Tab-separated table of C-alpha atoms and ligand atoms in Angstrom:
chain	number	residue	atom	x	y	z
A	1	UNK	CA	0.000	0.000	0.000
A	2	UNK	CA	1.727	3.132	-0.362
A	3	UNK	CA	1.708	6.346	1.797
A	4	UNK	CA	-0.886	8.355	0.391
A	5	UNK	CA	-3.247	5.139	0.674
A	6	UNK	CA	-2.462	4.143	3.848
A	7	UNK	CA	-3.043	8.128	4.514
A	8	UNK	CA	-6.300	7.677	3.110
A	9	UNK	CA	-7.500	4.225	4.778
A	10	UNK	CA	-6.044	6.171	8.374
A	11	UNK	CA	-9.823	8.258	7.865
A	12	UNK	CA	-12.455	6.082	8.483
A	13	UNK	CA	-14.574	7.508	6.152
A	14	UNK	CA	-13.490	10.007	3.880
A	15	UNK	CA	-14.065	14.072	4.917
A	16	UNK	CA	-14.875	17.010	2.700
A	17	UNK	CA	-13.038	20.278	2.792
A	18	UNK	CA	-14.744	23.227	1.687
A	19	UNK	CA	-12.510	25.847	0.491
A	20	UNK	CA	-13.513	29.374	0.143
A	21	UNK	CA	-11.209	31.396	-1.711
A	22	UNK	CA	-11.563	35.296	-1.519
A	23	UNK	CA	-10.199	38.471	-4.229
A	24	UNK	CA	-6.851	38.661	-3.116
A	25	UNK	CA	-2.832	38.081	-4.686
A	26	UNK	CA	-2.653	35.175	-2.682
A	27	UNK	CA	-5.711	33.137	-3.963
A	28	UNK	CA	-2.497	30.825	-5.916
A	29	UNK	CA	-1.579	29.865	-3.045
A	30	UNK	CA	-5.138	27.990	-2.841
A	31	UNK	CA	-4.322	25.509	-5.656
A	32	UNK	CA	-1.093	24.261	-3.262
A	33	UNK	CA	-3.573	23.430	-0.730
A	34	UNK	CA	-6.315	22.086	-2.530
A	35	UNK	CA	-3.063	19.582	-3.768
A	36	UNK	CA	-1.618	19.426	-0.103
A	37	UNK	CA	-5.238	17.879	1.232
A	38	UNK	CA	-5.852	15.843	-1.686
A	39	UNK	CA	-2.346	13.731	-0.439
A	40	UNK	CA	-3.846	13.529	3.095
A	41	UNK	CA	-6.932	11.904	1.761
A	42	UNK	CA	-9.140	14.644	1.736
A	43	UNK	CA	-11.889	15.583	-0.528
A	44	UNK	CA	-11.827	19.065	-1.639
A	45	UNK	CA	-14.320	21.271	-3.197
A	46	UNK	CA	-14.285	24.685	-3.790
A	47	UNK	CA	-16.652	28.129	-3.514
A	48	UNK	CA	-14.933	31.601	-4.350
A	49	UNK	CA	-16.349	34.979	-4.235
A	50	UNK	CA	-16.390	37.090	-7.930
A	51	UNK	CA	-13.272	38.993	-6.699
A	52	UNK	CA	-11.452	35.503	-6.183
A	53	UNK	CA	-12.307	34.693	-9.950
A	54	UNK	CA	-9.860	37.729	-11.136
A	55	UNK	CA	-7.250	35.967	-9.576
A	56	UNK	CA	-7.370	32.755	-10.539
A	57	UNK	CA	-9.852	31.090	-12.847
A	58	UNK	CA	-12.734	28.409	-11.311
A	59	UNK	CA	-11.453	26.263	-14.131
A	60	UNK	CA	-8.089	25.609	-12.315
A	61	UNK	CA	-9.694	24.437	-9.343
A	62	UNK	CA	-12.215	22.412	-11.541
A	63	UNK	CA	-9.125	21.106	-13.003
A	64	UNK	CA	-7.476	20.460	-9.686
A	65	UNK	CA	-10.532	19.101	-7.454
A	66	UNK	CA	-13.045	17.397	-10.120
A	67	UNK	CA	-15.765	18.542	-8.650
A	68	UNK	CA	-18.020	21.759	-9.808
A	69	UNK	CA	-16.985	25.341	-8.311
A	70	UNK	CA	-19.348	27.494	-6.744
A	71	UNK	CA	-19.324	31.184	-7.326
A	72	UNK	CA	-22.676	32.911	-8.127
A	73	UNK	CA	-25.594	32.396	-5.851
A	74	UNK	CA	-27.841	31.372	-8.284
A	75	UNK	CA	-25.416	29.504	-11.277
A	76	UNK	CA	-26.269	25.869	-10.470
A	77	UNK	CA	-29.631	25.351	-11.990
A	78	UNK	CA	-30.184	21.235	-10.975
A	79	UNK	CA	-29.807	22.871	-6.963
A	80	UNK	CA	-31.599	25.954	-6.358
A	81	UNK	CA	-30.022	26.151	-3.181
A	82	UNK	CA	-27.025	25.196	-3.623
A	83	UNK	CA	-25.159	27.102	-0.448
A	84	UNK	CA	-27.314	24.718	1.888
A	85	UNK	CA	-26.486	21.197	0.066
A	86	UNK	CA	-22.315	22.984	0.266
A	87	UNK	CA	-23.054	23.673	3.789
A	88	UNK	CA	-24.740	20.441	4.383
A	89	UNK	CA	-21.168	18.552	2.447
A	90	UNK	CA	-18.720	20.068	4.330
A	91	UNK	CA	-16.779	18.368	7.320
A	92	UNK	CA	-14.902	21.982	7.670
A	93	UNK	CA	-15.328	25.168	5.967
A	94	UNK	CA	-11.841	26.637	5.217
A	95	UNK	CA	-11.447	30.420	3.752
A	96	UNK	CA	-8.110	30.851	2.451
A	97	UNK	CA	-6.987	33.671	1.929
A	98	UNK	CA	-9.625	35.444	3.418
A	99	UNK	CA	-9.905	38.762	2.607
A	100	UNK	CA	-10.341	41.857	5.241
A	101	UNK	CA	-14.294	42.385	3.584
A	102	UNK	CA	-14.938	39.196	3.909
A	103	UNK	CA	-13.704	38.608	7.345
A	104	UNK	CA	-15.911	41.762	8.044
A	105	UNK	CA	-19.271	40.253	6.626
A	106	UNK	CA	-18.872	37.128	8.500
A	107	UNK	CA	-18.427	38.868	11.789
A	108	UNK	CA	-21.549	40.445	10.938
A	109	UNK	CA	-23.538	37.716	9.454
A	110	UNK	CA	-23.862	39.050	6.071
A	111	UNK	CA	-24.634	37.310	3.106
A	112	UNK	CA	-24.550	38.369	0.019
A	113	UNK	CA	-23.221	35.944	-1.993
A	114	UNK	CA	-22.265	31.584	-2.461
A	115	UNK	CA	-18.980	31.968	-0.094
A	116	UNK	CA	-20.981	33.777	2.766
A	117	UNK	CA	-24.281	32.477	2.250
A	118	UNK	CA	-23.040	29.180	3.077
A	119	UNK	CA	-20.821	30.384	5.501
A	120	UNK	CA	-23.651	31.829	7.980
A	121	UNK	CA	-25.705	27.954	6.799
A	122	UNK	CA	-23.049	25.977	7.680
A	123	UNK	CA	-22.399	24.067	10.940
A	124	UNK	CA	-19.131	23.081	9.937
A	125	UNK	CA	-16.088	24.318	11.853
A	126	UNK	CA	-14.849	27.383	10.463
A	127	UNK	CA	-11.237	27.898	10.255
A	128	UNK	CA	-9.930	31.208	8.111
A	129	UNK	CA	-6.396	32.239	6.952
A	130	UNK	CA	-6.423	35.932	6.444
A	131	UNK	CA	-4.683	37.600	3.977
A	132	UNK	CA	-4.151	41.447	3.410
A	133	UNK	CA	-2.221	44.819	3.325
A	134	UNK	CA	-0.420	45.696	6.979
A	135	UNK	CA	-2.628	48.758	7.371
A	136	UNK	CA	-6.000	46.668	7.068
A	137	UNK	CA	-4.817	43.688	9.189
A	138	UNK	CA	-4.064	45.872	12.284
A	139	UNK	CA	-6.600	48.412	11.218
A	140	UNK	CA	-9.221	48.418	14.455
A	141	UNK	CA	-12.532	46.911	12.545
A	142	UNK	CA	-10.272	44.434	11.198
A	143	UNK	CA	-8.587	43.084	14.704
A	144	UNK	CA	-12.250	43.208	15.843
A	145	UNK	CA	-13.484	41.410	13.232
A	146	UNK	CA	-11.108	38.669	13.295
A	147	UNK	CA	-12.017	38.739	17.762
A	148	UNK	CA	-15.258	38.351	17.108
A	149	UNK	CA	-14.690	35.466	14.852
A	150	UNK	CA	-12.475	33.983	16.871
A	151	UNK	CA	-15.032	33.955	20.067
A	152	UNK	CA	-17.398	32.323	18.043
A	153	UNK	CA	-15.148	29.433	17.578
A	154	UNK	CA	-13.965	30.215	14.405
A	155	UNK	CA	-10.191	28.933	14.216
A	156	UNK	CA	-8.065	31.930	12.913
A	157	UNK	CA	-4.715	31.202	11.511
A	158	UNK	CA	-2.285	33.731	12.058
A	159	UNK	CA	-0.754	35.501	9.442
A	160	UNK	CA	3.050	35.631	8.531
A	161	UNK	CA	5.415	38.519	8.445
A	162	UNK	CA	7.144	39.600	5.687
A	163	UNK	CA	7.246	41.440	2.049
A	164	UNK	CA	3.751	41.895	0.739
A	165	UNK	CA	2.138	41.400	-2.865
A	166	UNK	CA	1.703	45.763	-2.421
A	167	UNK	CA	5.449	46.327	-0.909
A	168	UNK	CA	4.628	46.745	1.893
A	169	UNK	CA	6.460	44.916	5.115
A	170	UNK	CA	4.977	43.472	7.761
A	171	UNK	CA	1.965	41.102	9.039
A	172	UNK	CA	-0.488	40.035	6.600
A	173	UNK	CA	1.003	37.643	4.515
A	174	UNK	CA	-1.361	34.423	4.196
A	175	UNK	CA	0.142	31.710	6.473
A	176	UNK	CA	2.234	28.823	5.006
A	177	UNK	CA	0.450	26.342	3.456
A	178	UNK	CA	1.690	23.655	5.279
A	179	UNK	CA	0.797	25.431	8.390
A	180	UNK	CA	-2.838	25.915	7.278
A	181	UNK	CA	-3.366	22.557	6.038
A	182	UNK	CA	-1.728	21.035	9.133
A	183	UNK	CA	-4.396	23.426	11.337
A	184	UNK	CA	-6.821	21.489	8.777
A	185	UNK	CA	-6.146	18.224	9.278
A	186	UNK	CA	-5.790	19.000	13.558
A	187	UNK	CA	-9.191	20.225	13.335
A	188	UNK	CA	-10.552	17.352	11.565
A	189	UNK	CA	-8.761	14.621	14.243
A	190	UNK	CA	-7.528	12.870	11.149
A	191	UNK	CA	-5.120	10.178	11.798
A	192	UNK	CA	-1.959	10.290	10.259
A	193	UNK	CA	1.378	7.634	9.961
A	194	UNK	CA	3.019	9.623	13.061
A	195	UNK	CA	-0.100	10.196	14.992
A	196	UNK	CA	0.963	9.666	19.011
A	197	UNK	CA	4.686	9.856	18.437
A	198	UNK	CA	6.925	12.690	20.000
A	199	UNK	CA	9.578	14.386	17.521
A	200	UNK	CA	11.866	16.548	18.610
A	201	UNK	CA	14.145	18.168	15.955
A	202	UNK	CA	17.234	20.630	16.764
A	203	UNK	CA	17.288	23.148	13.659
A	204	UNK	CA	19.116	26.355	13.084
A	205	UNK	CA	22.529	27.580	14.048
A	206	UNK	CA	23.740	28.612	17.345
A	207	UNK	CA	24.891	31.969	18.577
A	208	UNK	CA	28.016	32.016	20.891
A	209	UNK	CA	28.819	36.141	22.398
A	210	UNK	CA	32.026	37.515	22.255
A	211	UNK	CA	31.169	40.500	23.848
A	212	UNK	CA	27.531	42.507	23.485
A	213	UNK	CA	28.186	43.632	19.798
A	214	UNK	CA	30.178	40.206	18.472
A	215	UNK	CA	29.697	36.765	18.315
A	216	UNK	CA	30.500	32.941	16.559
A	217	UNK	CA	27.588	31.200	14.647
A	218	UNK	CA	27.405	30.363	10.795
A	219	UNK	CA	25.201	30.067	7.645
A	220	UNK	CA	22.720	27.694	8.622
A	221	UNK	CA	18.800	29.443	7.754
A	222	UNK	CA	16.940	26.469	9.837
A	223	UNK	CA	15.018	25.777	6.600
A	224	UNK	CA	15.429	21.892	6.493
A	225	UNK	CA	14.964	21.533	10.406
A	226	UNK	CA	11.946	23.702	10.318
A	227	UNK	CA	10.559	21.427	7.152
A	228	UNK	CA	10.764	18.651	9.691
A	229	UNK	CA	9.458	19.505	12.096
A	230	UNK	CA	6.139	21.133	9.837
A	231	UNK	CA	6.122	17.848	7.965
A	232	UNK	CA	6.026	15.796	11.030
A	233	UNK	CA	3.297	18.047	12.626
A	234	UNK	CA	1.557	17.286	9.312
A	235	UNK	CA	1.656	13.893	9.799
A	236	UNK	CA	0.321	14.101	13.233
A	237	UNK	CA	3.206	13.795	15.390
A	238	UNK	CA	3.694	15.790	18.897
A	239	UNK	CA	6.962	18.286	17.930
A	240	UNK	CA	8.838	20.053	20.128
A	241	UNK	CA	11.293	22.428	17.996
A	242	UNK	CA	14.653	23.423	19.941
A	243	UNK	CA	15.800	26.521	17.335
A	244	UNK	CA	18.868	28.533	17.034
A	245	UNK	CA	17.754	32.053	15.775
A	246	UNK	CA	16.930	32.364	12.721
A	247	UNK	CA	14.417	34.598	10.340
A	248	UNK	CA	11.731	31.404	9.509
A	249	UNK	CA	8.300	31.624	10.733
A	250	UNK	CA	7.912	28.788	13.447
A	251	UNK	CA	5.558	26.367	12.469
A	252	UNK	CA	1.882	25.756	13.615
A	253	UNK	CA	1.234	22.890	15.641
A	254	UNK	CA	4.449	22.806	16.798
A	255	UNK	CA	5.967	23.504	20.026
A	256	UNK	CA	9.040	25.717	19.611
A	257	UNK	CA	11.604	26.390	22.186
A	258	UNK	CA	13.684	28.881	20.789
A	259	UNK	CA	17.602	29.196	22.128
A	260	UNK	CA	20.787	30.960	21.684
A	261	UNK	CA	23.635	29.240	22.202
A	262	UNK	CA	24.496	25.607	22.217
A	263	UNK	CA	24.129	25.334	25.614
A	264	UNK	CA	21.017	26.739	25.995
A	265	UNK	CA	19.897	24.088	23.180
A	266	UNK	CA	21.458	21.148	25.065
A	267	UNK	CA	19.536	22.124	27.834
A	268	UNK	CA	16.170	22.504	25.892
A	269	UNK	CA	16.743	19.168	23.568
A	270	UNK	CA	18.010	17.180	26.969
A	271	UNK	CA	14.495	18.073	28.163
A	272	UNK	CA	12.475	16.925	24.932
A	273	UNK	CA	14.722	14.064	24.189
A	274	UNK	CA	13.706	11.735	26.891
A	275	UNK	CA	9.995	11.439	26.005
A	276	UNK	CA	10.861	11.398	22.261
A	277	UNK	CA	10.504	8.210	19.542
A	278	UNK	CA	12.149	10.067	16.468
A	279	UNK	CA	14.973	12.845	17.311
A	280	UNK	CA	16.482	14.543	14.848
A	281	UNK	CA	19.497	16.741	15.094
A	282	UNK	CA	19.373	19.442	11.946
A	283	UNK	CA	20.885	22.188	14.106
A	284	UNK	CA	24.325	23.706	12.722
A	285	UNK	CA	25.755	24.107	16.565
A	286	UNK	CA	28.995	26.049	16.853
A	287	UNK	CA	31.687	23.536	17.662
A	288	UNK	CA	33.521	26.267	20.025
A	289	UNK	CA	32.475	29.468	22.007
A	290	UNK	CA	34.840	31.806	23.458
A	291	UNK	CA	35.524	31.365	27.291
A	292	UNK	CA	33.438	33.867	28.925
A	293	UNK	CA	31.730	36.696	26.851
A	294	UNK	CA	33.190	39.933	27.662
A	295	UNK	CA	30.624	42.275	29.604
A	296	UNK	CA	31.749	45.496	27.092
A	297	UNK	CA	32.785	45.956	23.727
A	298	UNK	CA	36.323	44.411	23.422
A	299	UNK	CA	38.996	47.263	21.693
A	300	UNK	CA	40.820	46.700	18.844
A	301	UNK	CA	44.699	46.365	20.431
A	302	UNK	CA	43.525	46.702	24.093
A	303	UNK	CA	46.105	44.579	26.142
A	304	UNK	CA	43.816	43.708	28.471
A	305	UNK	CA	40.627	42.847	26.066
A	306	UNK	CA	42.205	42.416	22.847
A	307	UNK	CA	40.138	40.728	20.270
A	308	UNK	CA	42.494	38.616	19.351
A	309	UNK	CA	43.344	37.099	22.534
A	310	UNK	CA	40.020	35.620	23.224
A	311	UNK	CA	40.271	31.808	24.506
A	312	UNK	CA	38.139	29.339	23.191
A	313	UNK	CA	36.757	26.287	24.574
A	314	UNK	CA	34.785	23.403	22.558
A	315	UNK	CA	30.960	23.092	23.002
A	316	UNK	CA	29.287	20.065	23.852
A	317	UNK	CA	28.410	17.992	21.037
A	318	UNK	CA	24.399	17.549	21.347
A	319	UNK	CA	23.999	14.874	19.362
A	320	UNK	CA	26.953	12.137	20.482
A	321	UNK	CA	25.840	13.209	24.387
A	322	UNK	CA	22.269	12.419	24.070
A	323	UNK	CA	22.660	9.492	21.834
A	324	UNK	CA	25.129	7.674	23.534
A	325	UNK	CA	22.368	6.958	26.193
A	326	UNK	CA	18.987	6.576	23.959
A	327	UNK	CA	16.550	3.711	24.737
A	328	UNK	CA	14.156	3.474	22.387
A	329	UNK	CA	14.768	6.931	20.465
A	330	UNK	CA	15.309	7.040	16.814
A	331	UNK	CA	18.361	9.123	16.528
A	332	UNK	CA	18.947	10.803	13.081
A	333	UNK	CA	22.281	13.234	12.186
A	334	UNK	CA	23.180	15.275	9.943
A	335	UNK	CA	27.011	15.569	8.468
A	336	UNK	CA	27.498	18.732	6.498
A	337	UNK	CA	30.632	18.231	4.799
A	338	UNK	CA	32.640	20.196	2.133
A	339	UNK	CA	34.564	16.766	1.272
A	340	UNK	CA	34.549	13.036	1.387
A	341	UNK	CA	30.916	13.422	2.269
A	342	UNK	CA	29.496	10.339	2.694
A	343	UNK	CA	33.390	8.757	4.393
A	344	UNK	CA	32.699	11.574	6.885
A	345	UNK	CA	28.732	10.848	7.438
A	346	UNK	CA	29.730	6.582	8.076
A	347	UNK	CA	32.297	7.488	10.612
A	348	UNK	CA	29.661	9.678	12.332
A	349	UNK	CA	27.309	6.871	12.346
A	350	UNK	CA	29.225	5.127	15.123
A	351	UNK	CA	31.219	8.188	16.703
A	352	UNK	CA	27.649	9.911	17.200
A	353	UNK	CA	25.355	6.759	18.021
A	354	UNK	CA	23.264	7.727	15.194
A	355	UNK	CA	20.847	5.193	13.537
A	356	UNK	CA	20.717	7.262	10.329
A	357	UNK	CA	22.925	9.733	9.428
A	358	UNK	CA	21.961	12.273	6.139
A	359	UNK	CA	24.917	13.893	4.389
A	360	UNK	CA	25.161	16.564	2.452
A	361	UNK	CA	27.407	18.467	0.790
A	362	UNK	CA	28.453	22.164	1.665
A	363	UNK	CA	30.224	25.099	0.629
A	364	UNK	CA	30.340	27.123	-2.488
A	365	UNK	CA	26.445	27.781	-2.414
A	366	UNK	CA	25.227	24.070	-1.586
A	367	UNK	CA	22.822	23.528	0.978
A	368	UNK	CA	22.646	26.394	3.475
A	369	UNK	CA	19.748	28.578	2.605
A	370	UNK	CA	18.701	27.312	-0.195
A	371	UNK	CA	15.383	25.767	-0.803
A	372	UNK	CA	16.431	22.278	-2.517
A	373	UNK	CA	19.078	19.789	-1.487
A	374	UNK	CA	20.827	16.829	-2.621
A	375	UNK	CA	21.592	13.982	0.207
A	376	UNK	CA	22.709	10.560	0.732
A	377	UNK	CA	21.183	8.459	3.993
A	378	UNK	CA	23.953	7.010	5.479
A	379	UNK	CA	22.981	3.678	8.128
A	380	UNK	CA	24.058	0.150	9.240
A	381	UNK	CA	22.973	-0.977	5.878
A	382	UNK	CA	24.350	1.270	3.121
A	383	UNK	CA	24.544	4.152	2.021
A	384	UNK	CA	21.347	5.335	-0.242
A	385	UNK	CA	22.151	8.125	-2.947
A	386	UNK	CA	18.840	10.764	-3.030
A	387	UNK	CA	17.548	12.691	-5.852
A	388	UNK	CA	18.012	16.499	-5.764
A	389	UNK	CA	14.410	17.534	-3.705
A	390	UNK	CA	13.025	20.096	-2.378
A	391	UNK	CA	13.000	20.780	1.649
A	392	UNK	CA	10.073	20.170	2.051
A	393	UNK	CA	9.983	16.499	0.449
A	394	UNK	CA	13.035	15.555	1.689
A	395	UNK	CA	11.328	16.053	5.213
A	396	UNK	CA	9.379	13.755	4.188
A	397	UNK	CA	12.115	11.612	2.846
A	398	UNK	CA	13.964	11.279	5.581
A	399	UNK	CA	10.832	10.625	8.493
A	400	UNK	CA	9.619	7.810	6.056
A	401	UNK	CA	13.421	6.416	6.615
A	402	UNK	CA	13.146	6.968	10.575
A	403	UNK	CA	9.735	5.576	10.733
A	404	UNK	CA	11.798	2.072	9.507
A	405	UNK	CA	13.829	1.834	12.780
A	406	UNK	CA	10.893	3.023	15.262
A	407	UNK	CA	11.478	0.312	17.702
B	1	C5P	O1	30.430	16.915	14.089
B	1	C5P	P1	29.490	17.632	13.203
B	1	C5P	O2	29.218	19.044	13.642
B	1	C5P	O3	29.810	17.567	11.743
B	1	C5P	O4	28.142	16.804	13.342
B	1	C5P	C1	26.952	17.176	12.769
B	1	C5P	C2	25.790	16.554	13.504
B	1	C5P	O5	25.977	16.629	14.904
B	1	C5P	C3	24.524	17.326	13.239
B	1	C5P	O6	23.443	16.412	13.320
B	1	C5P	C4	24.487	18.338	14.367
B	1	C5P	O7	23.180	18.792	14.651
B	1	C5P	C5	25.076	17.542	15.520
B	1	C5P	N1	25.856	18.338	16.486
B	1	C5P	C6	25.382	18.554	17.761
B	1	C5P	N2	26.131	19.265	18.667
B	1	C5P	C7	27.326	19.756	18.323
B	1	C5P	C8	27.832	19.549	17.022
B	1	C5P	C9	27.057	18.850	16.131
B	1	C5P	O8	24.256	18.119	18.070
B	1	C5P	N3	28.038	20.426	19.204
């Protein structure tokens, strides 16, 4: 059977999504998730408002969902009242992206056309990812709007931060995907393959202070950890995040303990380690910090403070600590090498008590920060060479591979 069947079979009876989609830049974005619930076994039809038609044509999501699309009132002849039999379908009514008007009619009840008509007739849960300018998010009717929603049970999924379709900076930007699908899927208690396992994934790099102004860290951009631990939340696990800083959205549905330096994230993975079945360590952690930061500035040529006197010692190695005493964890590593790549990754298969190592290469562009990446899994059995893949499916990738040695 493969995954997306056993995905499927994991419902006991198959749910329907309605989507609304409203007028706004970021009505594309609907086509990802229409695909994203379709692989978690979910039916999905859709209902957009007129505005939503500029932006993308009810043919696509025809194309996309095989099942009519609802935008006029009155446009399906054989049902006459069509908004009750959508209302009547639907295991969940999601709006995304949800447009500042039409977050403002449903606060109010008003219905003046398919999307809100069968908002106010369904008893569906209602979950809505706005999407909008700065200005008209944390405009006053807006953040009322949205409360009001929100006390009436609606599920609201916050938006990101970041460049906007106008130019704009700032909040407004439609959630990720992932994230809203993942919300999706929580609210509909859907089973998945890592439903009542704990994750816990180290991602990001780590910051080490020289003195107030300076400090040691490096190019990781968390993006592959972060994938994880979203794709694992996806799939129903329990994640607890332990992340370096970095500029990534955290992901919904997972908890996120957010550090500084590495020994602030030995700490926090120490703690989430014990009670988890799959750990994996994605974090870039600095292999040295200096001694003690300095409590001022340290002056160029100062005898006393001299930049270039400052005395390093090595930092604990998070990975090779916690490993050398897991039970029944599922420990997976990462090697990051700029050589001998997957040489280095089998000798930190034993050195780090890892059951699966995942090498990659690094260095002149490779890896850190971008959005794709090309690995080999490195275990007791072999080494396995992967495709070049995006983040986001590798995730996937590499829990399918730790979901072989949960014990
Ligand atoms: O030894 P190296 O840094 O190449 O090992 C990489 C692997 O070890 C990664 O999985 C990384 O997250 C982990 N690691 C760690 N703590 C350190 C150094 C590396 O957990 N101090």
């Amino acid at each position: 059977m493969s995954e997306d069947e056993s995905r499927c079979e994991a419902a006991s009876h198959q749910k329907t999504v309605l989507l609304g989609v409203t007028g706004c830049i970021a009505a594309y974005k609907s086509c990802e998730i229409v695909r994203l619930l379709q692989k978690a076994g979910v039916r999905v039809k859709v209902v957009m408002t007129e505005h939503a038609t500029e932006f993308v044509g009810p043919l696509t999501f025809r194309s996309l969902t095989h099942e009519p699309v609802g935008v006029g009132l009155f446009d399906n002849p054989s049902d006459p009242i069509h908004h009750i039999s959508l209302a009547q379908e639907a295991d969940l009514f999601l709006i995304a992206p949800c447009t500042a008007n039409v977050i403002a009619k449903l606060a109010n009840g008003l219905a003046d056309d398919l999307l809100t008509t069968t908002a106010l007739a369904t008893t569906a849960p209602l979950v809505i990812a706005p999407a909008m300018n700065v200005n008209m998010y944390e405009n006053g009717a807006t953040r009322y709007n949205i409360g009001k929603l929100h006390i009436r049970g609606a599920r609201i999924i916050e938006t990101g931060d970041g460049y906007l379709a106008c130019g704009d900076v700032g909040k407004g930007r439609l959630a990720d995907v992932e994230d809203i699908v993942s919300a999706v899927l929580d609210e509909l208690g859907l089973s998945r393959d890592l439903a009542g396992k704990r994750v816990m994934v180290t991602a990001g790099p780590t910051v080490e202070p020289i003195d107030p102004v300076r400090y040691i860290s490096n190019h990781s951009s968390g993006k592959t950890g972060y994938a994880i631990a979203r794709a694992a939340a996806l799939r129903g696990a329990d994640v607890t995040l332990v992340s370096g800083p970095v500029s990534i959205a955290p992901p919904e549905a997972v908890r996120t303990v957010r550090v500084r330096t590495a020994l602030e994230m030995f700490e926090a993975a120490q703690e989430a380690f014990g009670a988890a079945d799959i750990a994996v360590f994605a974090a870039a952690v600095a292999d040295v910090r200096p001694k003690q930061a300095a409590p001022r500035k340290l002056k160029k040529g100062e005898a006393d403070a001299a930049l270039g006197a400052i005395e390093l010692v090595e930092n604990p190695d998070i990975l090779a600590t916690l490993a050398s005493s897991k039970k029944r964890q599922v420990v997976v590593g990462f090697a990051a090498e700029t050589d001998d790549v997957v040489a280095n990754a089998e000798k930190k298969l034993s050195t780090k008590h890892a059951d699966l190592v995942v090498a990659n290469q690094v260095g002149e562009g490779k890896a850190f920060g971008t959005d794709d990446n090309q690995v080999w899994f490195v275990d007791d059995e072999g080494v396995e060479e992967l495709p070049r893949m995006s983040k986001e499916r590798l995730a996937d990738a590499i829990l399918d591979k730790a979901l072989e040695f949960v014990r």
